[in-house]
PDB file of N, CA and C in Angstrom:
ATOM      1  N   ARG A 901       0.992  -1.066  -0.157  1.00  0.00           N
ATOM      2  CA  ARG A 901      -0.046  -0.062   0.119  1.00  0.00           C
ATOM      3  C   ARG A 901       0.843   1.353   0.096  1.00  0.00           C
ATOM      4  N   MET A 902       0.843   2.097  -0.719  1.00  0.00           N
ATOM      5  CA  MET A 902       1.781   3.146  -1.127  1.00  0.00           C
ATOM      6  C   MET A 902       1.206   4.351   0.106  1.00  0.00           C
ATOM      7  N   ALA A 903       2.108   5.215   0.267  1.00  0.00           N
ATOM      8  CA  ALA A 903       1.689   6.265   1.249  1.00  0.00           C
ATOM      9  C   ALA A 903       1.226   7.323   0.598  1.00  0.00           C
ATOM     10  N   GLU A 904       0.350   7.721   1.275  1.00  0.00           N
ATOM     11  CA  GLU A 904      -0.749   8.876   0.560  1.00  0.00           C
ATOM     12  C   GLU A 904      -0.101  10.092   0.103  1.00  0.00           C
ATOM     13  N   GLU A 905      -0.112  10.556  -1.255  1.00  0.00           N
ATOM     14  CA  GLU A 905       1.037  11.838  -1.572  1.00  0.00           C
ATOM     15  C   GLU A 905       0.257  12.844  -0.554  1.00  0.00           C
ATOM     16  N   GLU A 906       1.434  14.074  -0.590  1.00  0.00           N
ATOM     17  CA  GLU A 906       1.066  15.314   0.229  1.00  0.00           C
ATOM     18  C   GLU A 906       0.006  15.903  -0.378  1.00  0.00           C
ATOM     19  N   LYS A 907      -1.014  16.296   0.207  1.00  0.00           N
ATOM     20  CA  LYS A 907      -2.056  17.124  -0.178  1.00  0.00           C
ATOM     21  C   LYS A 907      -1.573  18.591  -0.584  1.00  0.00           C
ATOM     22  N   THR A 908      -1.565  19.224  -1.770  1.00  0.00           N
ATOM     23  CA  THR A 908      -0.898  20.962  -2.149  1.00  0.00           C
ATOM     24  C   THR A 908      -2.439  21.184  -2.302  1.00  0.00           C
ATOM     25  N   GLY A 909      -2.148  22.975  -2.288  1.00  0.00           N
ATOM     26  CA  GLY A 909      -2.904  23.485  -2.289  1.00  0.00           C
ATOM     27  C   GLY A 909      -3.167  24.383  -1.288  1.00  0.00           C
ATOM     28  N   PRO A 910      -4.175  25.445  -1.552  1.00  0.00           N
ATOM     29  CA  PRO A 910      -4.294  26.692  -0.813  1.00  0.00           C
ATOM     30  C   PRO A 910      -4.792  26.679   0.892  1.00  0.00           C
ATOM     31  N   ILE A 911      -5.272  25.270   0.603  1.00  0.00           N
ATOM     32  CA  ILE A 911      -6.130  25.199   2.355  1.00  0.00           C
ATOM     33  C   ILE A 911      -5.136  24.689   3.117  1.00  0.00           C
ATOM     34  N   GLN A 912      -5.029  26.034   4.499  1.00  0.00           N
ATOM     35  CA  GLN A 912      -4.430  25.448   5.542  1.00  0.00           C
ATOM     36  C   GLN A 912      -5.042  24.379   6.269  1.00  0.00           C
ATOM     37  N   GLU A 913      -3.886  23.818   7.142  1.00  0.00           N
ATOM     38  CA  GLU A 913      -4.739  22.249   7.687  1.00  0.00           C
ATOM     39  C   GLU A 913      -5.883  22.826   8.768  1.00  0.00           C
ATOM     40  N   LYS A 914      -5.741  23.838   9.226  1.00  0.00           N
ATOM     41  CA  LYS A 914      -6.830  24.257  10.352  1.00  0.00           C
ATOM     42  C   LYS A 914      -8.239  24.621   9.669  1.00  0.00           C
ATOM     43  N   ASP A 915      -8.052  24.955   8.360  1.00  0.00           N
ATOM     44  CA  ASP A 915      -9.356  25.242   7.764  1.00  0.00           C
ATOM     45  C   ASP A 915      -9.860  24.346   6.784  1.00  0.00           C
ATOM     46  N   GLU A 916      -9.126  23.277   6.950  1.00  0.00           N
ATOM     47  CA  GLU A 916      -9.420  21.749   6.263  1.00  0.00           C
ATOM     48  C   GLU A 916     -10.946  21.612   6.604  1.00  0.00           C
ATOM     49  N   ILE A 917     -11.631  21.399   5.337  1.00  0.00           N
ATOM     50  CA  ILE A 917     -12.937  20.708   5.300  1.00  0.00           C
ATOM     51  C   ILE A 917     -13.034  19.183   4.819  1.00  0.00           C
ATOM     52  N   LEU A 918     -13.658  18.060   5.883  1.00  0.00           N
ATOM     53  CA  LEU A 918     -13.877  16.864   5.313  1.00  0.00           C
ATOM     54  C   LEU A 918     -14.888  16.750   4.423  1.00  0.00           C
ATOM     55  N   VAL A 919     -15.054  16.747   2.998  1.00  0.00           N
ATOM     56  CA  VAL A 919     -16.170  15.853   2.255  1.00  0.00           C
ATOM     57  C   VAL A 919     -16.306  14.353   2.288  1.00  0.00           C
ATOM     58  N   VAL A 920     -17.144  13.666   2.530  1.00  0.00           N
ATOM     59  CA  VAL A 920     -17.497  12.339   2.574  1.00  0.00           C
ATOM     60  C   VAL A 920     -18.492  11.967   1.779  1.00  0.00           C
ATOM     61  N   TYR A 921     -18.635  11.095   0.695  1.00  0.00           N
ATOM     62  CA  TYR A 921     -19.644  10.564  -0.041  1.00  0.00           C
ATOM     63  C   TYR A 921     -20.180   9.613   0.622  1.00  0.00           C
ATOM     64  N   VAL A 922     -21.874   9.566   0.968  1.00  0.00           N
ATOM     65  CA  VAL A 922     -22.566   8.827   1.563  1.00  0.00           C
ATOM     66  C   VAL A 922     -23.419   8.286   0.705  1.00  0.00           C
ATOM     67  N   GLN A 923     -23.403   6.900   0.431  1.00  0.00           N
ATOM     68  CA  GLN A 923     -24.329   6.126  -0.501  1.00  0.00           C
ATOM     69  C   GLN A 923     -25.488   5.416   0.403  1.00  0.00           C
ATOM     70  N   VAL A 924     -26.504   6.100   0.376  1.00  0.00           N
ATOM     71  CA  VAL A 924     -27.923   5.618   0.718  1.00  0.00           C
ATOM     72  C   VAL A 924     -28.840   4.666  -0.521  1.00  0.00           C
ATOM     73  N   HIS A 925     -28.932   3.692  -0.119  1.00  0.00           N
ATOM     74  CA  HIS A 925     -29.694   3.128  -1.424  1.00  0.00           C
ATOM     75  C   HIS A 925     -28.824   3.534  -2.492  1.00  0.00           C
ATOM     76  N   GLU A 926     -29.935   3.671  -3.614  1.00  0.00           N
ATOM     77  CA  GLU A 926     -29.856   4.240  -4.901  1.00  0.00           C
ATOM     78  C   GLU A 926     -28.974   5.748  -5.001  1.00  0.00           C
ATOM     79  N   LYS A 927     -29.304   6.466  -3.713  1.00  0.00           N
ATOM     80  CA  LYS A 927     -28.220   7.836  -3.777  1.00  0.00           C
ATOM     81  C   LYS A 927     -26.877   7.760  -3.376  1.00  0.00           C
ATOM     82  N   GLU A 928     -26.423   9.112  -3.802  1.00  0.00           N
ATOM     83  CA  GLU A 928     -25.100   9.297  -3.116  1.00  0.00           C
ATOM     84  C   GLU A 928     -25.072  10.807  -2.686  1.00  0.00           C
ATOM     85  N   ILE A 929     -24.970  10.850  -1.339  1.00  0.00           N
ATOM     86  CA  ILE A 929     -24.762  12.408  -0.686  1.00  0.00           C
ATOM     87  C   ILE A 929     -23.700  13.168  -0.440  1.00  0.00           C
ATOM     88  N   GLU A 930     -23.329  14.014  -1.009  1.00  0.00           N
ATOM     89  CA  GLU A 930     -21.891  14.597  -0.419  1.00  0.00           C
ATOM     90  C   GLU A 930     -22.272  15.481   0.962  1.00  0.00           C
ATOM     91  N   VAL A 931     -21.499  14.963   1.625  1.00  0.00           N
ATOM     92  CA  VAL A 931     -21.654  15.350   2.994  1.00  0.00           C
ATOM     93  C   VAL A 931     -20.181  16.492   3.748  1.00  0.00           C
ATOM     94  N   SER A 932     -20.826  17.495   3.766  1.00  0.00           N
ATOM     95  CA  SER A 932     -19.359  17.963   4.183  1.00  0.00           C
ATOM     96  C   SER A 932     -19.741  18.214   5.889  1.00  0.00           C
ATOM     97  N   CYS A 933     -18.350  17.743   6.498  1.00  0.00           N
ATOM     98  CA  CYS A 933     -18.003  17.314   7.687  1.00  0.00           C
ATOM     99  C   CYS A 933     -17.183  18.178   8.744  1.00  0.00           C
ATOM    100  N   GLY A 934     -17.491  19.376   8.037  1.00  0.00           N
ATOM    101  CA  GLY A 934     -16.170  20.611   8.668  1.00  0.00           C
ATOM    102  C   GLY A 934     -15.009  19.785   9.074  1.00  0.00           C
ATOM    103  N   SER A 935     -14.613  19.757  10.283  1.00  0.00           N
ATOM    104  CA  SER A 935     -12.917  19.512  10.632  1.00  0.00           C
ATOM    105  C   SER A 935     -13.049  17.615  10.567  1.00  0.00           C
ATOM    106  N   GLY A 936     -14.342  17.324  10.958  1.00  0.00           N
ATOM    107  CA  GLY A 936     -14.332  15.683  10.817  1.00  0.00           C
ATOM    108  C   GLY A 936     -14.385  15.305  12.357  1.00  0.00           C
ATOM    109  N   THR A 937     -14.945  15.964  13.474  1.00  0.00           N
ATOM    110  CA  THR A 937     -14.867  15.536  14.690  1.00  0.00           C
ATOM    111  C   THR A 937     -16.191  14.697  15.036  1.00  0.00           C
ATOM    112  N   GLN A 938     -17.211  14.490  14.105  1.00  0.00           N
ATOM    113  CA  GLN A 938     -18.299  14.053  14.230  1.00  0.00           C
ATOM    114  C   GLN A 938     -18.186  12.218  14.462  1.00  0.00           C
ATOM    115  N   ARG A 939     -18.872  11.677  15.209  1.00  0.00           N
ATOM    116  CA  ARG A 939     -19.042  10.127  15.370  1.00  0.00           C
ATOM    117  C   ARG A 939     -19.062   9.815  13.692  1.00  0.00           C
ATOM    118  N   VAL A 940     -18.924   8.693  13.268  1.00  0.00           N
ATOM    119  CA  VAL A 940     -19.072   7.832  12.156  1.00  0.00           C
ATOM    120  C   VAL A 940     -20.763   7.556  11.738  1.00  0.00           C
ATOM    121  N   LYS A 941     -21.267   7.378  13.020  1.00  0.00           N
ATOM    122  CA  LYS A 941     -22.912   7.047  13.313  1.00  0.00           C
ATOM    123  C   LYS A 941     -23.387   8.580  12.426  1.00  0.00           C
ATOM    124  N   TRP A 942     -23.112   9.645  12.514  1.00  0.00           N
ATOM    125  CA  TRP A 942     -23.572  11.219  12.182  1.00  0.00           C
ATOM    126  C   TRP A 942     -23.704  10.901  10.897  1.00  0.00           C
ATOM    127  N   LEU A 943     -22.947  10.850  10.029  1.00  0.00           N
ATOM    128  CA  LEU A 943     -22.902  10.518   8.477  1.00  0.00           C
ATOM    129  C   LEU A 943     -23.920   9.831   8.060  1.00  0.00           C
ATOM    130  N   GLY A 944     -24.117   8.562   8.771  1.00  0.00           N
ATOM    131  CA  GLY A 944     -25.493   7.378   8.403  1.00  0.00           C
ATOM    132  C   GLY A 944     -26.566   8.364   8.744  1.00  0.00           C
ATOM    133  N   HIS A 945     -26.927   9.329   9.831  1.00  0.00           N
ATOM    134  CA  HIS A 945     -27.933  10.116  10.261  1.00  0.00           C
ATOM    135  C   HIS A 945     -28.197  11.185   9.136  1.00  0.00           C
ATOM    136  N   VAL A 946     -26.959  11.932   8.668  1.00  0.00           N
ATOM    137  CA  VAL A 946     -27.125  12.606   7.831  1.00  0.00           C
ATOM    138  C   VAL A 946     -27.521  12.337   6.321  1.00  0.00           C
ATOM    139  N   GLY A 947     -27.186  11.136   5.820  1.00  0.00           N
ATOM    140  CA  GLY A 947     -27.139  10.745   4.754  1.00  0.00           C
ATOM    141  C   GLY A 947     -28.795  10.509   4.394  1.00  0.00           C
ATOM    142  N   ILE A 948     -29.169   9.808   5.365  1.00  0.00           N
ATOM    143  CA  ILE A 948     -30.433   9.371   5.642  1.00  0.00           C
ATOM    144  C   ILE A 948     -31.515  10.731   5.759  1.00  0.00           C
ATOM    145  N   ALA A 949     -31.053  11.657   6.230  1.00  0.00           N
ATOM    146  CA  ALA A 949     -32.174  12.662   6.169  1.00  0.00           C
ATOM    147  C   ALA A 949     -32.506  13.273   5.054  1.00  0.00           C
ATOM    148  N   ARG A 950     -31.103  13.217   4.219  1.00  0.00           N
ATOM    149  CA  ARG A 950     -31.091  13.894   2.993  1.00  0.00           C
ATOM    150  C   ARG A 950     -31.125  13.192   1.888  1.00  0.00           C
ATOM    151  N   TYR A 951     -31.596  11.618   2.170  1.00  0.00           N
ATOM    152  CA  TYR A 951     -32.540  11.052   0.906  1.00  0.00           C
ATOM    153  C   TYR A 951     -33.380  11.564   0.740  1.00  0.00           C
ATOM    154  N   ASP A 952     -34.266  12.097   1.485  1.00  0.00           N
ATOM    155  CA  ASP A 952     -35.633  12.911   1.239  1.00  0.00           C
ATOM    156  C   ASP A 952     -34.898  14.315   0.820  1.00  0.00           C
ATOM    157  N   GLU A 953     -34.593  14.622  -0.603  1.00  0.00           N
ATOM    158  CA  GLU A 953     -33.964  15.768  -1.009  1.00  0.00           C
ATOM    159  C   GLU A 953     -35.103  16.934  -0.436  1.00  0.00           C
ATOM    160  N   GLU A 954     -36.414  16.779  -0.125  1.00  0.00           N
ATOM    161  CA  GLU A 954     -37.190  17.850  -0.392  1.00  0.00           C
ATOM    162  C   GLU A 954     -37.240  18.707   1.018  1.00  0.00           C
ATOM    163  N   THR A 955     -37.793  17.397   2.089  1.00  0.00           N
ATOM    164  CA  THR A 955     -37.765  18.148   3.263  1.00  0.00           C
ATOM    165  C   THR A 955     -36.535  17.377   4.255  1.00  0.00           C
ATOM    166  N   TYR A 956     -35.584  16.741   4.059  1.00  0.00           N
ATOM    167  CA  TYR A 956     -34.696  16.128   4.686  1.00  0.00           C
ATOM    168  C   TYR A 956     -34.935  15.430   5.985  1.00  0.00           C
ATOM    169  N   GLU A 957     -36.293  14.551   5.562  1.00  0.00           N
ATOM    170  CA  GLU A 957     -36.676  13.749   6.669  1.00  0.00           C
ATOM    171  C   GLU A 957     -36.810  12.395   6.294  1.00  0.00           C
ATOM    172  N   GLY A 958     -35.676  11.934   5.413  1.00  0.00           N
ATOM    173  CA  GLY A 958     -35.500  10.323   5.206  1.00  0.00           C
ATOM    174  C   GLY A 958     -35.728   9.293   5.968  1.00  0.00           C
ATOM    175  N   TRP A 959     -35.471   9.860   7.251  1.00  0.00           N
ATOM    176  CA  TRP A 959     -35.968   8.427   8.369  1.00  0.00           C
ATOM    177  C   TRP A 959     -37.238   7.968   8.302  1.00  0.00           C
ATOM    178  N   ARG A 960     -37.920   8.873   8.127  1.00  0.00           N
ATOM    179  CA  ARG A 960     -39.418   8.285   7.707  1.00  0.00           C
ATOM    180  C   ARG A 960     -39.554   7.302   7.041  1.00  0.00           C
ATOM    181  N   GLN A 961     -39.001   7.364   5.826  1.00  0.00           N
ATOM    182  CA  GLN A 961     -38.461   6.032   5.205  1.00  0.00           C
ATOM    183  C   GLN A 961     -37.924   5.061   5.699  1.00  0.00           C
ATOM    184  N   LEU A 962     -36.442   5.445   5.825  1.00  0.00           N
ATOM    185  CA  LEU A 962     -35.664   4.625   6.067  1.00  0.00           C
ATOM    186  C   LEU A 962     -34.728   4.065   7.180  1.00  0.00           C
ATOM    187  N   GLY A 963     -35.634   4.817   8.377  1.00  0.00           N
ATOM    188  CA  GLY A 963     -35.240   4.380   9.654  1.00  0.00           C
ATOM    189  C   GLY A 963     -33.963   4.934   9.987  1.00  0.00           C
ATOM    190  N   ILE A 964     -32.662   4.130  10.785  1.00  0.00           N
ATOM    191  CA  ILE A 964     -31.809   4.549  11.385  1.00  0.00           C
ATOM    192  C   ILE A 964     -30.645   4.190  10.382  1.00  0.00           C
ATOM    193  N   PRO A 965     -29.145   4.259  10.734  1.00  0.00           N
ATOM    194  CA  PRO A 965     -28.344   3.410   9.813  1.00  0.00           C
ATOM    195  C   PRO A 965     -28.100   2.337  10.971  1.00  0.00           C
ATOM    196  N   VAL A 966     -28.172   1.430   9.976  1.00  0.00           N
ATOM    197  CA  VAL A 966     -27.515  -0.208  10.992  1.00  0.00           C
ATOM    198  C   VAL A 966     -25.973  -0.562  10.450  1.00  0.00           C
ATOM    199  N   THR A 967     -25.480   0.007   9.363  1.00  0.00           N
ATOM    200  CA  THR A 967     -24.258  -0.258   9.171  1.00  0.00           C
ATOM    201  C   THR A 967     -23.330   0.851   8.283  1.00  0.00           C
ATOM    202  N   ILE A 968     -22.242   1.275   8.457  1.00  0.00           N
ATOM    203  CA  ILE A 968     -21.513   2.072   7.786  1.00  0.00           C
ATOM    204  C   ILE A 968     -20.492   1.460   7.461  1.00  0.00           C
ATOM    205  N   GLU A 969     -20.179   1.108   6.180  1.00  0.00           N
ATOM    206  CA  GLU A 969     -19.052   0.611   5.665  1.00  0.00           C
ATOM    207  C   GLU A 969     -18.071   1.700   4.705  1.00  0.00           C
ATOM    208  N   LYS A 970     -16.823   1.433   4.608  1.00  0.00           N
ATOM    209  CA  LYS A 970     -16.433   2.327   4.079  1.00  0.00           C
ATOM    210  C   LYS A 970     -15.860   1.528   2.767  1.00  0.00           C
ATOM    211  N   VAL A 971     -16.170   2.463   1.450  1.00  0.00           N
ATOM    212  CA  VAL A 971     -15.907   1.632   0.248  1.00  0.00           C
ATOM    213  C   VAL A 971     -14.308   2.178  -0.143  1.00  0.00           C
ATOM    214  N   ASP A 972     -13.829   0.884  -0.845  1.00  0.00           N
ATOM    215  CA  ASP A 972     -12.492   1.194  -1.518  1.00  0.00           C
ATOM    216  C   ASP A 972     -12.509   1.121  -2.880  1.00  0.00           C
ATOM    217  N   MET A 973     -12.600   2.464  -3.295  1.00  0.00           N
ATOM    218  CA  MET A 973     -12.900   2.429  -5.062  1.00  0.00           C
ATOM    219  C   MET A 973     -11.990   1.828  -5.576  1.00  0.00           C
ATOM    220  N   GLU A 974     -10.928   1.590  -5.366  1.00  0.00           N
ATOM    221  CA  GLU A 974      -9.742   0.933  -6.022  1.00  0.00           C
ATOM    222  C   GLU A 974      -9.727  -0.405  -5.977  1.00  0.00           C
ATOM    223  N   ALA A 975      -9.966  -0.857  -4.925  1.00  0.00           N
ATOM    224  CA  ALA A 975     -10.028  -2.244  -4.386  1.00  0.00           C
ATOM    225  C   ALA A 975     -11.379  -3.135  -4.718  1.00  0.00           C
ATOM    226  N   GLY A 976     -12.020  -2.102  -4.644  1.00  0.00           N
ATOM    227  CA  GLY A 976     -13.467  -2.414  -4.983  1.00  0.00           C
ATOM    228  C   GLY A 976     -14.113  -3.065  -3.551  1.00  0.00           C
ATOM    229  N   GLY A 977     -13.171  -3.460  -2.557  1.00  0.00           N
ATOM    230  CA  GLY A 977     -14.077  -3.882  -1.362  1.00  0.00           C
ATOM    231  C   GLY A 977     -14.448  -3.148  -0.449  1.00  0.00           C
ATOM    232  N   LYS A 978     -15.121  -3.544   0.570  1.00  0.00           N
ATOM    233  CA  LYS A 978     -15.405  -2.918   1.694  1.00  0.00           C
ATOM    234  C   LYS A 978     -15.277  -3.024   3.141  1.00  0.00           C
ATOM    235  N   SER A 979     -15.183  -2.165   3.931  1.00  0.00           N
ATOM    236  CA  SER A 979     -15.029  -2.368   5.595  1.00  0.00           C
ATOM    237  C   SER A 979     -16.181  -1.725   6.298  1.00  0.00           C
ATOM    238  N   GLU A 980     -16.434  -2.275   7.410  1.00  0.00           N
ATOM    239  CA  GLU A 980     -17.278  -2.185   8.249  1.00  0.00           C
ATOM    240  C   GLU A 980     -16.619  -0.982   9.004  1.00  0.00           C
ATOM    241  N   LEU A 981     -17.276   0.176   9.289  1.00  0.00           N
ATOM    242  CA  LEU A 981     -16.541   1.575  10.142  1.00  0.00           C
ATOM    243  C   LEU A 981     -17.804   0.995  11.830  1.00  0.00           C
ATOM    244  N   ASN A 982     -16.750   1.285  12.740  1.00  0.00           N
ATOM    245  CA  ASN A 982     -17.450   1.406  14.178  1.00  0.00           C
ATOM    246  C   ASN A 982     -18.073   2.984  14.232  1.00  0.00           C
ATOM    247  N   MET A 983     -19.430   2.588  14.412  1.00  0.00           N
ATOM    248  CA  MET A 983     -20.165   3.478  14.589  1.00  0.00           C
ATOM    249  C   MET A 983     -19.595   4.723  15.393  1.00  0.00           C
ATOM    250  N   GLY A 984     -19.102   4.463  16.436  1.00  0.00           N
ATOM    251  CA  GLY A 984     -18.649   5.392  17.264  1.00  0.00           C
ATOM    252  C   GLY A 984     -17.213   6.026  17.124  1.00  0.00           C
ATOM    253  N   GLN A 985     -16.429   5.497  16.259  1.00  0.00           N
ATOM    254  CA  GLN A 985     -15.456   5.946  15.589  1.00  0.00           C
ATOM    255  C   GLN A 985     -15.552   7.721  15.169  1.00  0.00           C
ATOM    256  N   VAL A 986     -14.264   8.240  15.392  1.00  0.00           N
ATOM    257  CA  VAL A 986     -14.504   9.503  15.135  1.00  0.00           C
ATOM    258  C   VAL A 986     -14.072   9.742  13.382  1.00  0.00           C
ATOM    259  N   ILE A 987     -15.179  10.684  12.648  1.00  0.00           N
ATOM    260  CA  ILE A 987     -14.760  10.828  11.310  1.00  0.00           C
ATOM    261  C   ILE A 987     -13.400  10.845  10.683  1.00  0.00           C
ATOM    262  N   ARG A 988     -12.901  11.686  11.191  1.00  0.00           N
ATOM    263  CA  ARG A 988     -11.698  12.034  10.620  1.00  0.00           C
ATOM    264  C   ARG A 988     -10.327  11.171  11.083  1.00  0.00           C
ATOM    265  N   GLU A 989     -10.505  10.203  12.205  1.00  0.00           N
ATOM    266  CA  GLU A 989      -9.601   9.208  12.534  1.00  0.00           C
ATOM    267  C   GLU A 989     -10.040   8.138  11.575  1.00  0.00           C
ATOM    268  N   VAL A 990     -10.956   7.931  10.838  1.00  0.00           N
ATOM    269  CA  VAL A 990     -11.021   6.785   9.968  1.00  0.00           C
ATOM    270  C   VAL A 990     -11.359   6.879   8.637  1.00  0.00           C
ATOM    271  N   LEU A 991     -11.523   8.290   8.212  1.00  0.00           N
ATOM    272  CA  LEU A 991     -11.738   8.905   6.757  1.00  0.00           C
ATOM    273  C   LEU A 991     -11.154  10.106   6.308  1.00  0.00           C
ATOM    274  N   GLN A 992     -10.922  10.340   4.977  1.00  0.00           N
ATOM    275  CA  GLN A 992     -10.295  10.937   4.410  1.00  0.00           C
ATOM    276  C   GLN A 992     -10.965  12.009   3.736  1.00  0.00           C
ATOM    277  N   ASP A 993     -10.772  13.030   3.394  1.00  0.00           N
ATOM    278  CA  ASP A 993     -11.716  14.251   2.210  1.00  0.00           C
ATOM    279  C   ASP A 993     -11.813  13.568   1.101  1.00  0.00           C
ATOM    280  N   GLY A 994     -12.927  13.231   0.582  1.00  0.00           N
ATOM    281  CA  GLY A 994     -13.454  12.508  -0.713  1.00  0.00           C
ATOM    282  C   GLY A 994     -13.796  11.137  -0.522  1.00  0.00           C
ATOM    283  N   ASP A 995     -13.677  10.427   0.297  1.00  0.00           N
ATOM    284  CA  ASP A 995     -13.931   9.129   0.989  1.00  0.00           C
ATOM    285  C   ASP A 995     -15.341   8.721   0.817  1.00  0.00           C
ATOM    286  N   ARG A 996     -15.621   7.371   0.288  1.00  0.00           N
ATOM    287  CA  ARG A 996     -17.308   7.074   0.168  1.00  0.00           C
ATOM    288  C   ARG A 996     -17.796   6.196   1.323  1.00  0.00           C
ATOM    289  N   VAL A 997     -18.697   6.266   2.018  1.00  0.00           N
ATOM    290  CA  VAL A 997     -19.009   5.387   2.799  1.00  0.00           C
ATOM    291  C   VAL A 997     -20.739   4.932   2.254  1.00  0.00           C
ATOM    292  N   LYS A 998     -20.756   3.505   2.496  1.00  0.00           N
ATOM    293  CA  LYS A 998     -22.337   3.455   2.133  1.00  0.00           C
ATOM    294  C   LYS A 998     -22.859   2.924   3.528  1.00  0.00           C
ATOM    295  N   VAL A 999     -24.289   3.636   3.453  1.00  0.00           N
ATOM    296  CA  VAL A 999     -25.058   3.047   4.632  1.00  0.00           C
ATOM    297  C   VAL A 999     -26.008   2.286   4.221  1.00  0.00           C
ATOM    298  N   THR A1000     -26.174   1.055   5.319  1.00  0.00           N
ATOM    299  CA  THR A1000     -27.225   0.033   5.201  1.00  0.00           C
ATOM    300  C   THR A1000     -28.326   0.413   6.418  1.00  0.00           C
ATOM    301  N   THR A1001     -29.839   0.716   6.050  1.00  0.00           N
ATOM    302  CA  THR A1001     -30.758   1.257   6.816  1.00  0.00           C
ATOM    303  C   THR A1001     -31.606   0.506   7.188  1.00  0.00           C
ATOM    304  N   SER A1002     -32.289   0.523   8.325  1.00  0.00           N
ATOM    305  CA  SER A1002     -32.996  -0.049   8.890  1.00  0.00           C
ATOM    306  C   SER A1002     -34.383  -0.598   8.407  1.00  0.00           C
ATOM    307  N   LEU A1003     -34.911   0.430   7.239  1.00  0.00           N
ATOM    308  CA  LEU A1003     -36.035   0.237   6.479  1.00  0.00           C
ATOM    309  C   LEU A1003     -35.538   0.434   5.335  1.00  0.00           C
ATOM    310  N   THR A1004     -36.405  -0.261   4.370  1.00  0.00           N
ATOM    311  CA  THR A1004     -36.489  -0.149   2.976  1.00  0.00           C
ATOM    312  C   THR A1004     -37.189   0.970   2.056  1.00  0.00           C
ATOM    313  N   PRO A1005     -36.476   1.782   1.230  1.00  0.00           N
ATOM    314  CA  PRO A1005     -37.457   3.076   0.921  1.00  0.00           C
ATOM    315  C   PRO A1005     -38.358   2.188   0.045  1.00  0.00           C
ATOM    316  N   ASN A1006     -39.838   2.709  -0.302  1.00  0.00           N
ATOM    317  CA  ASN A1006     -40.931   2.255  -0.492  1.00  0.00           C
ATOM    318  C   ASN A1006     -40.974   2.211  -2.121  1.00  0.00           C
ATOM    319  N   GLY A1007     -40.081   2.172  -2.905  1.00  0.00           N
ATOM    320  CA  GLY A1007     -39.708   2.153  -4.201  1.00  0.00           C
ATOM    321  C   GLY A1007     -40.325   3.462  -4.805  1.00  0.00           C
ATOM    322  N   SER A1008     -40.088   4.463  -3.957  1.00  0.00           N
ATOM    323  CA  SER A1008     -40.571   5.981  -4.557  1.00  0.00           C
ATOM    324  C   SER A1008     -39.446   6.566  -5.432  1.00  0.00           C
ATOM    325  N   GLY A1009     -38.618   5.628  -6.482  1.00  0.00           N
ATOM    326  CA  GLY A1009     -37.434   5.694  -6.793  1.00  0.00           C
ATOM    327  C   GLY A1009     -37.590   7.333  -8.045  1.00  0.00           C
TER     328      GLY A1009
END
């Protein structure tokens, strides 16, 4: 596994904003995490809420996050994350996670 390339650019470390792509069923939601001090579980709740693009009440259809997996785009694998972990300790800017929900959407695609 190669070392991460140094990120170059005008963004200072302290102002860095983590963006994580959250896959909830067939939708992918871009979630800005700020400095990433929230728990992984928070990503699941935000993704579920925003699954409902109009009122952000996706939990009415989907319930709660059951599992959250980090998706490895290159290897194509997935690894389950611990809901209590801090986002910035387990994810990097631009990472993708897949959320499994307690309820299945009622086919309103």
